[in-house]
Amino acid sequence: RKEWLVNTGITIFSQIMDFLPMHEFRKCVQRYEGNYKVKSFSCFDQFLCMAFAQLTYRESLRDIEVCLRSMQEKLGTSSHDVLRTCGVYPKTKA
């Protein structure tokens, strides 16, 4: 008997990223001073964008932007945050 998993609204990309050992990632960033003088686009932000690009077979920054824009409905309310993180939208002033 097979049991079907219910979609809880969490994207597959998010579920895959949950497997990332964040402690190890932070240790590497700290060891190599990856966020030295970073103002807004952290190593983790860049990793998320590059992982998304790799998993969706994107070939350029423009391709990433077009793909993210086309998926805004699926990304939900955080779509602008995702696009802003990947450099598609400028940061808003607080």
PDB file of C-alpha atoms in Angstrom:
ATOM      1  CA  ARG A   1       0.000   0.000   0.000  1.00  0.00           C
ATOM      2  CA  LYS A   2       1.394   3.372  -1.016  1.00  0.00           C
ATOM      3  CA  GLU A   3       0.791   6.464   1.027  1.00  0.00           C
ATOM      4  CA  TRP A   4       0.804   9.788  -0.777  1.00  0.00           C
ATOM      5  CA  LEU A   5       2.522  12.774   0.714  1.00  0.00           C
ATOM      6  CA  VAL A   6       0.385  15.863   0.941  1.00  0.00           C
ATOM      7  CA  ASN A   7       1.770  19.069  -0.536  1.00  0.00           C
ATOM      8  CA  THR A   8       2.319  21.358   2.428  1.00  0.00           C
ATOM      9  CA  GLY A   9       3.156  24.379   0.283  1.00  0.00           C
ATOM     10  CA  ILE A  10       6.912  23.984   0.610  1.00  0.00           C
ATOM     11  CA  THR A  11       8.703  24.059  -2.733  1.00  0.00           C
ATOM     12  CA  ILE A  12      10.939  21.195  -3.805  1.00  0.00           C
ATOM     13  CA  PHE A  13      13.849  23.627  -3.957  1.00  0.00           C
ATOM     14  CA  SER A  14      13.259  24.563  -0.321  1.00  0.00           C
ATOM     15  CA  GLN A  15      13.062  20.904   0.660  1.00  0.00           C
ATOM     16  CA  ILE A  16      16.364  20.195  -1.106  1.00  0.00           C
ATOM     17  CA  MET A  17      18.024  23.182   0.583  1.00  0.00           C
ATOM     18  CA  ASP A  18      16.902  21.818   3.962  1.00  0.00           C
ATOM     19  CA  PHE A  19      19.439  19.005   3.454  1.00  0.00           C
ATOM     20  CA  LEU A  20      22.296  21.509   3.311  1.00  0.00           C
ATOM     21  CA  PRO A  21      24.430  21.224   6.439  1.00  0.00           C
ATOM     22  CA  MET A  22      24.233  24.921   7.378  1.00  0.00           C
ATOM     23  CA  HIS A  23      26.775  24.556  10.163  1.00  0.00           C
ATOM     24  CA  GLU A  24      29.379  23.306   7.674  1.00  0.00           C
ATOM     25  CA  PHE A  25      28.453  26.023   5.174  1.00  0.00           C
ATOM     26  CA  ARG A  26      28.870  28.740   7.823  1.00  0.00           C
ATOM     27  CA  LYS A  27      32.193  27.237   8.928  1.00  0.00           C
ATOM     28  CA  CYS A  28      33.523  27.410   5.354  1.00  0.00           C
ATOM     29  CA  VAL A  29      32.312  30.993   4.884  1.00  0.00           C
ATOM     30  CA  GLN A  30      33.914  32.014   8.170  1.00  0.00           C
ATOM     31  CA  ARG A  31      37.158  30.125   7.489  1.00  0.00           C
ATOM     32  CA  TYR A  32      37.673  31.754   4.081  1.00  0.00           C
ATOM     33  CA  GLU A  33      36.156  35.125   5.101  1.00  0.00           C
ATOM     34  CA  GLY A  34      33.563  34.823   2.359  1.00  0.00           C
ATOM     35  CA  ASN A  35      31.355  37.604   3.697  1.00  0.00           C
ATOM     36  CA  TYR A  36      34.224  40.049   4.256  1.00  0.00           C
ATOM     37  CA  LYS A  37      33.015  43.552   3.321  1.00  0.00           C
ATOM     38  CA  VAL A  38      29.710  42.191   2.003  1.00  0.00           C
ATOM     39  CA  LYS A  39      26.946  44.780   2.218  1.00  0.00           C
ATOM     40  CA  SER A  40      23.891  42.847   1.110  1.00  0.00           C
ATOM     41  CA  PHE A  41      24.538  39.839  -1.159  1.00  0.00           C
ATOM     42  CA  SER A  42      25.942  37.221   1.207  1.00  0.00           C
ATOM     43  CA  CYS A  43      27.633  33.947   0.344  1.00  0.00           C
ATOM     44  CA  PHE A  44      24.435  32.116   1.252  1.00  0.00           C
ATOM     45  CA  ASP A  45      22.375  34.365  -1.049  1.00  0.00           C
ATOM     46  CA  GLN A  46      24.790  33.627  -3.871  1.00  0.00           C
ATOM     47  CA  PHE A  47      24.733  29.917  -3.098  1.00  0.00           C
ATOM     48  CA  LEU A  48      20.918  29.859  -3.252  1.00  0.00           C
ATOM     49  CA  CYS A  49      20.914  31.616  -6.618  1.00  0.00           C
ATOM     50  CA  MET A  50      23.582  29.353  -8.063  1.00  0.00           C
ATOM     51  CA  ALA A  51      21.903  26.207  -6.690  1.00  0.00           C
ATOM     52  CA  PHE A  52      18.613  27.326  -8.240  1.00  0.00           C
ATOM     53  CA  ALA A  53      20.374  27.974 -11.542  1.00  0.00           C
ATOM     54  CA  GLN A  54      22.083  24.583 -11.479  1.00  0.00           C
ATOM     55  CA  LEU A  55      18.943  22.638 -10.564  1.00  0.00           C
ATOM     56  CA  THR A  56      16.869  24.363 -13.257  1.00  0.00           C
ATOM     57  CA  TYR A  57      19.570  24.195 -15.970  1.00  0.00           C
ATOM     58  CA  ARG A  58      19.927  27.983 -16.307  1.00  0.00           C
ATOM     59  CA  GLU A  59      22.731  29.188 -18.569  1.00  0.00           C
ATOM     60  CA  SER A  60      23.022  32.906 -17.752  1.00  0.00           C
ATOM     61  CA  LEU A  61      21.984  35.567 -15.269  1.00  0.00           C
ATOM     62  CA  ARG A  62      19.298  36.705 -17.689  1.00  0.00           C
ATOM     63  CA  ASP A  63      18.043  33.132 -17.907  1.00  0.00           C
ATOM     64  CA  ILE A  64      17.841  32.945 -14.082  1.00  0.00           C
ATOM     65  CA  GLU A  65      15.910  36.231 -13.998  1.00  0.00           C
ATOM     66  CA  VAL A  66      13.434  35.129 -16.664  1.00  0.00           C
ATOM     67  CA  CYS A  67      12.876  31.789 -14.942  1.00  0.00           C
ATOM     68  CA  LEU A  68      12.304  33.392 -11.526  1.00  0.00           C
ATOM     69  CA  ARG A  69       9.911  35.958 -12.986  1.00  0.00           C
ATOM     70  CA  SER A  70       7.923  33.219 -14.737  1.00  0.00           C
ATOM     71  CA  MET A  71       7.619  31.291 -11.472  1.00  0.00           C
ATOM     72  CA  GLN A  72       6.414  34.169  -9.294  1.00  0.00           C
ATOM     73  CA  GLU A  73       3.001  32.570  -8.769  1.00  0.00           C
ATOM     74  CA  LYS A  74       4.561  29.311  -7.580  1.00  0.00           C
ATOM     75  CA  LEU A  75       7.006  31.116  -5.318  1.00  0.00           C
ATOM     76  CA  GLY A  76       4.125  32.761  -3.476  1.00  0.00           C
ATOM     77  CA  THR A  77       4.391  35.852  -1.328  1.00  0.00           C
ATOM     78  CA  SER A  78       8.153  35.577  -1.014  1.00  0.00           C
ATOM     79  CA  SER A  79       8.709  35.843  -4.772  1.00  0.00           C
ATOM     80  CA  HIS A  80       9.923  39.427  -4.512  1.00  0.00           C
ATOM     81  CA  ASP A  81      12.301  38.410  -1.738  1.00  0.00           C
ATOM     82  CA  VAL A  82      13.670  35.580  -3.875  1.00  0.00           C
ATOM     83  CA  LEU A  83      14.054  37.865  -6.886  1.00  0.00           C
ATOM     84  CA  ARG A  84      15.651  40.586  -4.757  1.00  0.00           C
ATOM     85  CA  THR A  85      18.029  38.025  -3.219  1.00  0.00           C
ATOM     86  CA  CYS A  86      19.144  36.901  -6.652  1.00  0.00           C
ATOM     87  CA  GLY A  87      19.691  40.492  -7.731  1.00  0.00           C
ATOM     88  CA  VAL A  88      16.673  40.776 -10.035  1.00  0.00           C
ATOM     89  CA  TYR A  89      14.904  43.525  -8.067  1.00  0.00           C
ATOM     90  CA  PRO A  90      16.714  46.344  -6.304  1.00  0.00           C
ATOM     91  CA  LYS A  91      16.503  46.378  -2.531  1.00  0.00           C
ATOM     92  CA  THR A  92      13.700  48.508  -1.172  1.00  0.00           C
ATOM     93  CA  LYS A  93      14.386  51.243   1.317  1.00  0.00           C
ATOM     94  CA  ALA A  94      13.174  50.477   4.820  1.00  0.00           C
TER      95      ALA A  94
END
